[in-house]
């Protein structure tokens, strides 16, 4: 069983489109995250959500929005895609205690053309 | 964003040597520290976690933490070509359960 799964694995789309990436975790974790990894391998936190609190990195454009239908899912919706949004997006989850690791999904490579 | 700094490398070591990876962090309230390994095209996977000052050993890997100096390191003994990857340092600030990552160090182990 995949602990953190995200779909799709690859996404190619045109500028201006709206797209969503889905994430599900079956670990019973309290906190889920979205990270963006650029070509230089830097993992930048975008959002964290623990069904009580949404923490947004203030540098993230408001075209990006997380949507959580329940504790096990945190989807990422992106409006009006731009070329600079091309990156690998990782979903992750962890327990809320902070003394356990974050588990990552397999990543979604988004290419905006 | 909390600052987590790593030498970007690339770092090259011969097979069998010790690879030393370093990380500094800016936020004194950081409480948990992690090293992840990421192969090209794959997701990060946990190598080591460390929560208190001192050394923690797991097989060929040793993590070292010095909270006073805001420094955490990873030593890989008897390096193998399969250790070639990008190593990411991460810190967790328990308030809000946020994980912040460094820019990663690319390691190549030369056979």
Coordinates of N, CA and C in Angstrom, one line a residue:
Chain A
X1 N 0.8 -1.2 0.0 CA 0.0 0.0 0.0 C 0.9 1.2 0.0
X2 N 0.6 2.2 -0.9 CA 1.3 3.4 -0.9 C 0.9 4.3 0.2
X3 N 1.8 4.8 1.0 CA 1.4 5.6 2.2 C 0.9 7.0 1.8
X4 N 1.6 7.7 0.9 CA 1.2 9.0 0.4 C 1.2 8.9 -1.1
X5 N 0.0 9.1 -1.7 CA -0.1 8.9 -3.1 C -0.6 10.2 -3.7
X6 N -0.1 10.6 -4.8 CA -0.5 11.8 -5.5 C -0.7 11.5 -7.0
X7 N -1.6 12.2 -7.6 CA -1.9 12.0 -9.0 C -2.3 13.4 -9.6
X8 N -1.9 13.6 -10.9 CA -1.1 12.6 -11.7 C 0.4 12.7 -11.4
X9 N 1.2 11.8 -12.0 CA 2.6 11.9 -11.9 C 3.2 12.9 -12.8
X10 N 2.6 13.1 -14.0 CA 3.1 14.1 -14.9 C 1.9 14.9 -15.4
X11 N 2.1 16.2 -15.6 CA 1.0 17.0 -16.0 C 1.6 18.1 -16.9
X12 N 1.2 18.1 -18.2 CA 1.6 19.1 -19.2 C 0.4 19.9 -19.6
X13 N 0.5 21.2 -19.5 CA -0.7 22.0 -19.7 C -0.3 23.4 -20.3
X14 N -1.2 24.1 -20.8 CA -0.9 25.4 -21.4 C -1.1 26.5 -20.4
X15 N -0.4 27.6 -20.7 CA -0.5 28.8 -19.8 C -2.0 29.2 -19.8
X16 N -2.4 29.6 -18.6 CA -3.7 30.2 -18.4 C -4.7 29.1 -18.0
X17 N -4.4 27.9 -18.1 CA -5.3 26.8 -17.7 C -5.4 26.7 -16.2
X18 N -6.4 26.0 -15.7 CA -6.6 25.7 -14.3 C -6.4 24.2 -14.2
X19 N -5.6 23.8 -13.2 CA -5.4 22.3 -13.0 C -5.4 22.0 -11.5
X20 N -5.6 20.7 -11.2 CA -5.6 20.2 -9.8 C -4.7 19.0 -9.7
X21 N -4.0 18.9 -8.6 CA -3.2 17.7 -8.2 C -3.9 17.1 -6.9
X22 N -4.1 15.8 -7.0 CA -4.7 15.2 -5.8 C -3.7 14.5 -4.9
X23 N -4.0 14.4 -3.6 CA -3.1 13.8 -2.7 C -3.9 13.1 -1.6
X24 N -3.5 11.8 -1.3 CA -4.2 11.1 -0.3 C -3.1 10.3 0.5
X25 N -3.4 10.3 1.8 CA -2.5 9.5 2.7 C -3.3 8.6 3.6
X26 N -2.7 7.4 3.7 CA -3.4 6.3 4.5 C -2.7 6.0 5.8
X27 N -1.9 7.0 6.3 CA -1.1 6.8 7.5 C -1.8 7.3 8.7
X28 N -3.0 7.9 8.6 CA -3.7 8.4 9.8 C -3.0 9.7 10.3
X29 N -2.2 10.3 9.5 CA -1.5 11.5 10.0 C -2.4 12.7 10.1
X30 N -2.0 13.7 11.0 CA -2.8 14.8 11.2 C -2.5 16.0 10.3
X31 N -1.3 16.0 9.8 CA -0.8 17.2 9.0 C -0.4 16.8 7.6
X32 N -0.9 17.6 6.6 CA -0.5 17.3 5.3 C 0.1 18.6 4.7
X33 N 1.0 18.4 3.7 CA 1.7 19.6 3.2 C 1.8 19.5 1.6
X34 N 2.0 20.7 1.1 CA 2.4 20.8 -0.3 C 3.8 21.5 -0.4
X35 N 4.7 20.9 -1.1 CA 6.0 21.5 -1.4 C 6.2 21.7 -2.9
X36 N 6.9 22.7 -3.3 CA 7.3 22.9 -4.6 C 8.9 22.7 -4.7
X37 N 9.3 21.9 -5.6 CA 10.8 21.7 -5.8 C 11.2 22.2 -7.2
X38 N 12.0 23.2 -7.2 CA 12.5 23.8 -8.4 C 13.7 23.0 -9.0
X39 N 14.2 23.5 -10.1 CA 15.2 22.7 -10.8 C 16.5 22.6 -10.0
X40 N 16.7 23.5 -9.0 CA 17.9 23.4 -8.2 C 17.7 22.6 -6.9
X41 N 16.6 21.8 -6.9 CA 16.3 20.9 -5.9 C 15.8 21.5 -4.6
X42 N 15.6 22.8 -4.5 CA 15.1 23.4 -3.3 C 13.6 23.1 -3.1
X43 N 13.4 22.5 -1.9 CA 12.0 22.1 -1.5 C 11.4 23.3 -0.7
X44 N 10.5 24.0 -1.3 CA 9.9 25.1 -0.7 C 8.5 24.8 -0.2
X45 N 8.2 25.0 1.1 CA 6.9 24.7 1.7 C 5.9 25.7 1.1
X46 N 4.8 25.2 0.7 CA 3.7 26.1 0.2 C 2.6 26.2 1.2
X47 N 2.1 25.0 1.7 CA 1.0 25.0 2.6 C 1.2 23.8 3.6
X48 N 0.7 24.0 4.8 CA 0.5 22.9 5.7 C -0.9 23.0 6.2
X49 N -1.5 21.8 6.5 CA -3.0 21.8 6.9 C -3.2 20.6 7.8
X50 N -3.8 20.9 9.0 CA -4.0 19.8 9.9 C -5.5 19.7 10.3
X51 N -6.4 20.0 9.5 CA -7.8 20.0 9.6 C -8.3 20.9 10.7
X52 N -7.4 21.6 11.3 CA -7.8 22.7 12.2 C -7.2 24.0 11.7
X53 N -6.1 23.9 11.1 CA -5.3 25.2 10.8 C -4.7 25.0 9.5
X54 N -4.8 26.1 8.6 CA -4.1 26.2 7.4 C -3.0 27.2 7.5
X55 N -1.8 26.8 7.3 CA -0.7 27.7 7.3 C -0.2 27.9 5.8
X56 N -0.2 29.1 5.4 CA 0.1 29.4 4.0 C 1.5 30.2 4.0
X57 N 2.4 29.7 3.2 CA 3.6 30.5 3.0 C 3.2 31.8 2.2
X58 N 3.6 32.9 2.8 CA 3.1 34.2 2.3 C 3.7 34.5 0.9
X59 N 4.7 33.7 0.5 CA 5.3 34.0 -0.9 C 4.5 33.2 -1.9
X60 N 3.6 32.4 -1.6 CA 2.8 31.6 -2.5 C 1.7 32.5 -3.2
X61 N 1.7 32.6 -4.5 CA 0.6 33.4 -5.1 C -0.8 32.8 -4.8
X62 N -1.7 33.7 -4.8 CA -3.1 33.3 -4.4 C -3.8 32.5 -5.5
X63 N -3.0 32.3 -6.6 CA -3.5 31.4 -7.7 C -3.5 29.9 -7.2
X64 N -2.7 29.7 -6.2 CA -2.6 28.3 -5.6 C -3.5 28.2 -4.4
X65 N -4.3 27.2 -4.3 CA -5.2 27.0 -3.2 C -5.3 25.5 -2.8
X66 N -5.1 25.2 -1.5 CA -5.3 23.9 -1.1 C -6.8 23.6 -0.8
X67 N -7.2 22.4 -1.0 CA -8.5 22.0 -0.7 C -8.5 20.6 0.0
X68 N -9.1 20.6 1.2 CA -9.1 19.4 2.0 C -10.5 18.9 2.2
X69 N -11.0 17.9 1.5 CA -12.3 17.3 1.8 C -12.4 16.6 3.1
X70 N -11.3 16.0 3.5 CA -11.2 15.3 4.8 C -9.7 15.2 5.2
X71 N -9.5 14.6 6.4 CA -8.2 14.5 7.0 C -7.2 13.8 6.1
X72 N -7.6 12.9 5.3 CA -6.7 12.0 4.5 C -6.4 12.6 3.1
X73 N -7.0 13.7 2.8 CA -6.8 14.3 1.4 C -6.5 15.8 1.5
X74 N -5.5 16.1 0.7 CA -5.2 17.6 0.5 C -4.8 17.8 -0.9
X75 N -5.8 18.4 -1.7 CA -5.6 18.6 -3.1 C -5.0 20.0 -3.3
X76 N -4.3 20.2 -4.4 CA -3.8 21.5 -4.8 C -4.4 22.0 -6.1
X77 N -5.0 23.1 -6.0 CA -5.7 23.7 -7.2 C -4.9 24.9 -7.6
X78 N -4.6 25.0 -8.9 CA -3.8 26.1 -9.4 C -4.6 26.8 -10.6
X79 N -4.9 28.1 -10.4 CA -5.6 28.8 -11.4 C -4.6 29.6 -12.3
X80 N -5.0 29.8 -13.5 CA -4.2 30.7 -14.5 C -2.7 30.3 -14.5
X81 N -2.4 29.1 -14.8 CA -1.1 28.6 -14.8 C -0.1 29.5 -15.6
X82 N 1.1 29.7 -15.0 CA 2.2 30.5 -15.7 C 3.4 29.6 -15.9
X83 N 4.3 30.0 -16.8 CA 5.4 29.2 -17.1 C 6.3 29.0 -15.9
X84 N 6.4 29.9 -15.0 CA 7.1 29.8 -13.8 C 6.6 28.8 -12.8
X85 N 5.4 28.3 -13.0 CA 4.8 27.3 -12.2 C 5.4 25.9 -12.4
X86 N 6.1 25.8 -13.6 CA 6.7 24.5 -13.9 C 7.7 24.1 -12.8
X87 N 7.5 22.9 -12.3 CA 8.3 22.4 -11.2 C 7.7 21.0 -10.8
X88 N 8.4 20.4 -9.8 CA 7.8 19.1 -9.3 C 7.1 19.5 -7.9
X89 N 5.9 19.1 -7.8 CA 5.1 19.4 -6.6 C 5.0 18.1 -5.8
X90 N 5.4 18.2 -4.5 CA 5.3 17.0 -3.6 C 4.3 17.2 -2.5
X91 N 3.5 16.2 -2.3 CA 2.6 16.2 -1.2 C 3.3 15.4 -0.1
X92 N 3.1 15.7 1.2 CA 3.7 15.0 2.3 C 2.7 15.0 3.5
X93 N 3.0 14.1 4.4 CA 2.2 14.1 5.6 C 3.0 13.7 6.8
X94 N 2.6 14.1 8.0 CA 3.3 13.7 9.2 C 2.3 13.8 10.4
X95 N 2.7 13.2 11.5 CA 2.0 13.3 12.7 C 2.1 14.7 13.2
X96 N 1.2 15.2 14.0 CA 1.2 16.6 14.5 C 2.2 16.8 15.6
X97 N 2.9 15.8 16.1 CA 3.8 16.0 17.3 C 5.0 16.7 16.9
X98 N 5.4 16.6 15.6 CA 6.7 17.2 15.2 C 7.9 16.4 15.4
X99 N 7.8 15.3 16.1 CA 9.0 14.5 16.4 C 9.0 13.2 15.5
X100 N 8.2 13.3 14.4 CA 8.3 12.2 13.4 C 8.5 12.8 12.1
X101 N 9.0 12.0 11.2 CA 9.3 12.5 9.9 C 8.1 12.8 9.0
X102 N 8.4 13.5 8.0 CA 7.4 13.7 6.9 C 7.6 12.7 5.9
X103 N 6.5 12.1 5.4 CA 6.5 11.1 4.4 C 6.0 11.8 3.1
X104 N 6.7 11.5 2.0 CA 6.4 12.2 0.7 C 5.7 11.3 -0.3
X105 N 4.9 11.9 -1.1 CA 4.3 11.2 -2.2 C 5.4 11.2 -3.3
X106 N 5.0 10.6 -4.5 CA 6.0 10.4 -5.5 C 6.3 11.6 -6.4
X107 N 5.5 12.7 -6.2 CA 5.7 13.9 -6.9 C 4.9 14.0 -8.2
X108 N 4.6 15.2 -8.5 CA 3.9 15.5 -9.8 C 4.8 16.5 -10.5
X109 N 5.2 16.1 -11.7 CA 6.0 17.0 -12.5 C 5.1 17.8 -13.4
X110 N 5.0 19.1 -13.1 CA 4.1 20.0 -13.8 C 4.9 20.8 -14.8
X111 N 4.5 20.7 -16.1 CA 5.2 21.5 -17.2 C 4.1 22.4 -17.8
X112 N 4.4 23.7 -17.7 CA 3.5 24.7 -18.3 C 4.1 25.2 -19.6
X113 N 3.4 25.0 -20.7 CA 3.9 25.4 -22.0 C 3.1 26.6 -22.6
Chain B
X1 N 10.2 32.3 5.5 CA 10.7 30.9 5.5 C 11.9 30.8 6.4
X2 N 11.9 29.8 7.3 CA 13.1 29.6 8.1 C 14.3 29.3 7.2
X3 N 15.5 29.7 7.6 CA 16.6 29.5 6.8 C 17.3 28.2 7.2
X4 N 17.6 27.4 6.3 CA 18.3 26.1 6.5 C 19.4 26.1 5.4
X5 N 20.6 26.1 5.7 CA 21.7 26.3 4.8 C 22.5 25.0 4.7
X6 N 22.8 24.6 3.4 CA 23.7 23.5 3.2 C 24.7 23.9 2.1
X7 N 25.8 23.3 2.1 CA 26.8 23.4 1.0 C 26.1 22.7 -0.2
X8 N 26.0 23.4 -1.3 CA 25.3 22.8 -2.5 C 26.1 21.7 -3.2
X9 N 27.4 21.8 -2.9 CA 28.3 20.8 -3.6 C 28.5 21.2 -5.1
X10 N 28.7 20.3 -5.9 CA 28.7 18.8 -5.7 C 29.9 18.4 -4.8
X11 N 29.6 17.3 -4.1 CA 30.6 16.7 -3.3 C 31.0 15.3 -3.9
X12 N 32.2 15.1 -4.1 CA 32.7 13.8 -4.7 C 33.6 13.1 -3.7
X13 N 33.4 11.9 -3.5 CA 34.3 11.1 -2.6 C 34.5 9.8 -3.3
X14 N 35.7 9.2 -3.1 CA 35.9 7.8 -3.6 C 35.2 6.8 -2.8
X15 N 34.9 5.7 -3.4 CA 34.2 4.6 -2.8 C 35.0 4.1 -1.5
X16 N 34.3 3.9 -0.4 CA 35.0 3.5 0.8 C 35.4 4.6 1.7
X17 N 35.3 5.9 1.2 CA 35.7 7.0 2.0 C 34.5 7.5 2.9
X18 N 34.8 8.5 3.7 CA 33.8 9.1 4.6 C 33.3 10.4 3.9
X19 N 31.9 10.5 3.7 CA 31.3 11.7 3.2 C 30.8 12.5 4.3
X20 N 31.0 13.8 4.4 CA 30.6 14.6 5.4 C 29.7 15.7 4.9
X21 N 28.5 15.8 5.4 CA 27.5 16.7 4.9 C 27.1 17.6 6.1
X22 N 27.0 18.9 5.8 CA 26.8 19.9 6.9 C 25.6 20.7 6.6
X23 N 25.0 21.2 7.7 CA 23.8 22.0 7.6 C 23.7 22.9 8.8
X24 N 23.4 24.2 8.6 CA 23.1 25.1 9.7 C 21.7 25.7 9.5
X25 N 21.1 26.1 10.6 CA 19.8 26.6 10.6 C 19.7 27.9 11.4
X26 N 18.7 28.7 11.1 CA 18.7 30.0 11.7 C 17.8 30.1 12.9
X27 N 16.8 29.3 13.0 CA 15.8 29.4 14.0 C 16.1 28.6 15.3
X28 N 16.3 29.3 16.4 CA 16.7 28.6 17.6 C 15.6 27.7 18.2
X29 N 14.4 28.0 17.8 CA 13.3 27.1 18.3 C 13.1 25.8 17.6
X30 N 14.0 25.6 16.5 CA 13.9 24.4 15.8 C 14.2 23.2 16.8
X31 N 13.4 22.2 16.7 CA 13.4 21.1 17.7 C 13.7 19.7 17.2
X32 N 13.4 19.5 15.9 CA 13.6 18.2 15.3 C 14.4 18.3 14.0
X33 N 15.3 17.4 13.8 CA 16.2 17.5 12.6 C 16.3 16.2 11.9
X34 N 16.3 16.4 10.6 CA 16.2 15.2 9.7 C 17.1 15.3 8.5
X35 N 17.6 14.1 8.1 CA 18.3 14.1 6.8 C 17.6 13.1 5.9
X36 N 17.3 13.7 4.7 CA 16.6 12.9 3.6 C 17.6 12.7 2.5
X37 N 17.4 11.6 1.8 CA 18.1 11.3 0.6 C 17.1 11.3 -0.6
X38 N 17.5 11.9 -1.7 CA 16.7 12.0 -2.8 C 17.5 11.6 -4.1
X39 N 17.1 10.5 -4.7 CA 17.6 10.1 -5.9 C 16.9 10.9 -7.1
X40 N 17.7 11.0 -8.2 CA 17.1 11.8 -9.3 C 15.8 11.3 -9.8
X41 N 14.8 12.1 -9.8 CA 13.5 11.7 -10.3 C 12.6 11.0 -9.3
X42 N 13.1 10.9 -8.0 CA 12.4 10.3 -7.0 C 12.0 11.2 -5.9
X43 N 11.2 10.8 -4.9 CA 10.8 11.6 -3.8 C 11.9 11.5 -2.7
X44 N 11.9 12.5 -1.8 CA 12.8 12.4 -0.6 C 12.4 11.2 0.3
X45 N 13.5 10.5 0.8 CA 13.2 9.5 1.8 C 14.1 9.7 3.0
X46 N 13.6 9.4 4.2 CA 14.3 9.7 5.4 C 15.5 8.8 5.6
X47 N 16.6 9.4 5.9 CA 17.9 8.6 6.3 C 18.0 8.6 7.8
X48 N 17.9 9.8 8.4 CA 18.2 9.8 9.9 C 17.3 11.0 10.5
X49 N 17.0 10.8 11.7 CA 16.3 11.9 12.5 C 17.1 12.0 13.8
X50 N 17.2 13.2 14.3 CA 17.9 13.5 15.6 C 17.2 14.6 16.3
X51 N 17.1 14.4 17.6 CA 16.3 15.4 18.4 C 17.1 16.0 19.5
X52 N 18.2 15.4 19.9 CA 18.9 15.9 21.1 C 20.4 16.1 20.7
X53 N 21.1 16.9 21.4 CA 22.5 17.2 21.1 C 23.3 15.9 21.2
X54 N 24.3 15.8 20.3 CA 25.2 14.6 20.3 C 25.1 13.9 19.0
X55 N 25.6 12.6 19.1 CA 25.6 11.8 17.9 C 24.6 10.7 17.9
X56 N 24.1 10.4 16.8 CA 23.2 9.2 16.6 C 23.6 8.4 15.4
X57 N 23.9 7.1 15.7 CA 24.4 6.3 14.6 C 23.4 5.2 14.2
X58 N 23.4 5.0 12.9 CA 22.5 4.0 12.3 C 23.2 3.4 11.1
X59 N 23.8 2.2 11.4 CA 24.6 1.6 10.3 C 25.8 2.4 9.9
X60 N 25.9 2.7 8.6 CA 27.0 3.5 8.1 C 26.7 5.0 8.3
X61 N 25.6 5.4 8.8 CA 25.2 6.8 8.9 C 25.3 7.3 10.4
X62 N 25.9 8.5 10.6 CA 25.9 9.1 11.9 C 25.5 10.6 11.7
X63 N 24.4 10.9 12.5 CA 24.0 12.3 12.5 C 24.6 13.0 13.8
X64 N 25.0 14.2 13.7 CA 25.5 15.0 14.8 C 24.7 16.3 14.9
X65 N 24.3 16.6 16.1 CA 23.5 17.8 16.4 C 24.2 18.6 17.5
X66 N 24.3 19.9 17.2 CA 24.8 20.9 18.2 C 23.9 22.1 18.1
X67 N 23.0 22.1 19.1 CA 21.9 23.1 19.1 C 22.5 24.5 19.4
X68 N 23.6 24.5 20.2 CA 24.2 25.8 20.6 C 24.8 26.5 19.4
X69 N 25.3 25.7 18.5 CA 25.9 26.2 17.3 C 24.9 26.2 16.1
X70 N 23.7 25.7 16.3 CA 22.7 25.6 15.3 C 23.3 24.8 14.1
X71 N 23.8 23.7 14.3 CA 24.5 22.9 13.3 C 24.1 21.4 13.4
X72 N 23.9 20.8 12.3 CA 23.6 19.4 12.2 C 24.4 18.8 11.0
X73 N 25.0 17.7 11.2 CA 25.7 17.1 10.1 C 25.4 15.6 9.9
X74 N 25.8 15.1 8.8 CA 25.6 13.7 8.5 C 26.9 13.1 8.0
X75 N 27.4 12.1 8.6 CA 28.6 11.4 8.1 C 28.1 10.0 7.5
X76 N 28.7 9.7 6.3 CA 28.4 8.5 5.7 C 29.7 7.7 5.6
X77 N 29.9 6.6 6.4 CA 31.1 5.9 6.4 C 31.0 4.8 5.2
X78 N 32.3 4.4 4.8 CA 32.3 3.4 3.7 C 31.4 3.7 2.6
X79 N 31.5 4.9 2.0 CA 30.6 5.4 1.0 C 30.5 4.4 -0.2
X80 N 29.3 4.2 -0.7 CA 29.1 3.3 -1.8 C 28.5 4.1 -3.0
X81 N 28.8 3.6 -4.2 CA 28.2 4.3 -5.4 C 26.7 4.5 -5.2
X82 N 26.0 3.6 -4.5 CA 24.5 3.7 -4.4 C 24.2 4.8 -3.4
X83 N 25.2 5.4 -2.7 CA 24.9 6.6 -1.9 C 24.8 7.9 -2.7
X84 N 25.2 7.8 -4.0 CA 25.2 9.0 -4.8 C 23.7 9.5 -5.0
X85 N 23.5 10.7 -4.5 CA 22.2 11.3 -4.5 C 22.3 12.7 -3.9
X86 N 21.2 13.4 -3.9 CA 21.1 14.7 -3.2 C 20.6 14.4 -1.8
X87 N 21.3 15.1 -0.8 CA 20.9 14.9 0.6 C 20.4 16.2 1.1
X88 N 19.2 16.1 1.7 CA 18.4 17.3 2.1 C 18.4 17.3 3.6
X89 N 18.7 18.4 4.2 CA 18.6 18.7 5.6 C 17.3 19.3 5.9
X90 N 16.6 18.9 6.9 CA 15.3 19.5 7.3 C 15.2 19.7 8.8
X91 N 14.5 20.8 9.1 CA 14.3 21.1 10.5 C 12.8 21.2 10.7
X92 N 12.3 20.9 11.9 CA 10.9 21.0 12.2 C 10.8 22.0 13.4
X93 N 10.0 23.0 13.2 CA 9.6 23.9 14.2 C 8.3 23.4 14.7
X94 N 8.2 22.9 15.9 CA 7.0 22.1 16.4 C 5.8 23.0 16.3
X95 N 5.9 24.2 16.6 CA 4.7 25.1 16.5 C 4.2 25.1 15.0
X96 N 3.1 24.6 14.8 CA 2.5 24.5 13.5 C 3.0 23.3 12.7
X97 N 4.0 22.5 13.3 CA 4.5 21.3 12.7 C 5.0 21.5 11.3
X98 N 5.9 22.5 11.2 CA 6.4 22.9 9.9 C 7.8 22.3 9.6
X99 N 8.0 21.7 8.4 CA 9.3 21.2 8.0 C 9.9 22.2 7.0
X100 N 11.1 22.6 7.3 CA 11.8 23.5 6.4 C 13.1 22.8 5.9
X101 N 13.3 22.9 4.6 CA 14.4 22.1 4.0 C 15.5 23.0 3.5
X102 N 16.7 22.5 3.6 CA 17.9 23.2 2.9 C 17.8 22.9 1.4
X103 N 18.8 23.5 0.8 CA 18.9 23.5 -0.7 C 19.4 22.2 -1.2
X104 N 20.0 21.3 -0.3 CA 20.4 20.0 -0.7 C 21.9 20.0 -1.1
X105 N 22.6 18.9 -0.8 CA 24.0 18.7 -1.2 C 24.0 17.5 -2.1
X106 N 24.6 17.7 -3.3 CA 24.7 16.6 -4.3 C 26.0 15.8 -4.0
X107 N 25.8 14.5 -3.7 CA 27.0 13.7 -3.4 C 27.2 12.6 -4.6
X108 N 28.4 12.5 -5.0 CA 28.8 11.5 -6.0 C 29.8 10.6 -5.3
X109 N 29.6 9.3 -5.3 CA 30.6 8.4 -4.8 C 31.2 7.7 -6.0
X110 N 32.5 7.9 -6.2 CA 33.2 7.4 -7.4 C 33.8 6.0 -7.2
X111 N 33.4 5.1 -8.0 CA 33.9 3.7 -7.8 C 35.4 3.6 -8.0

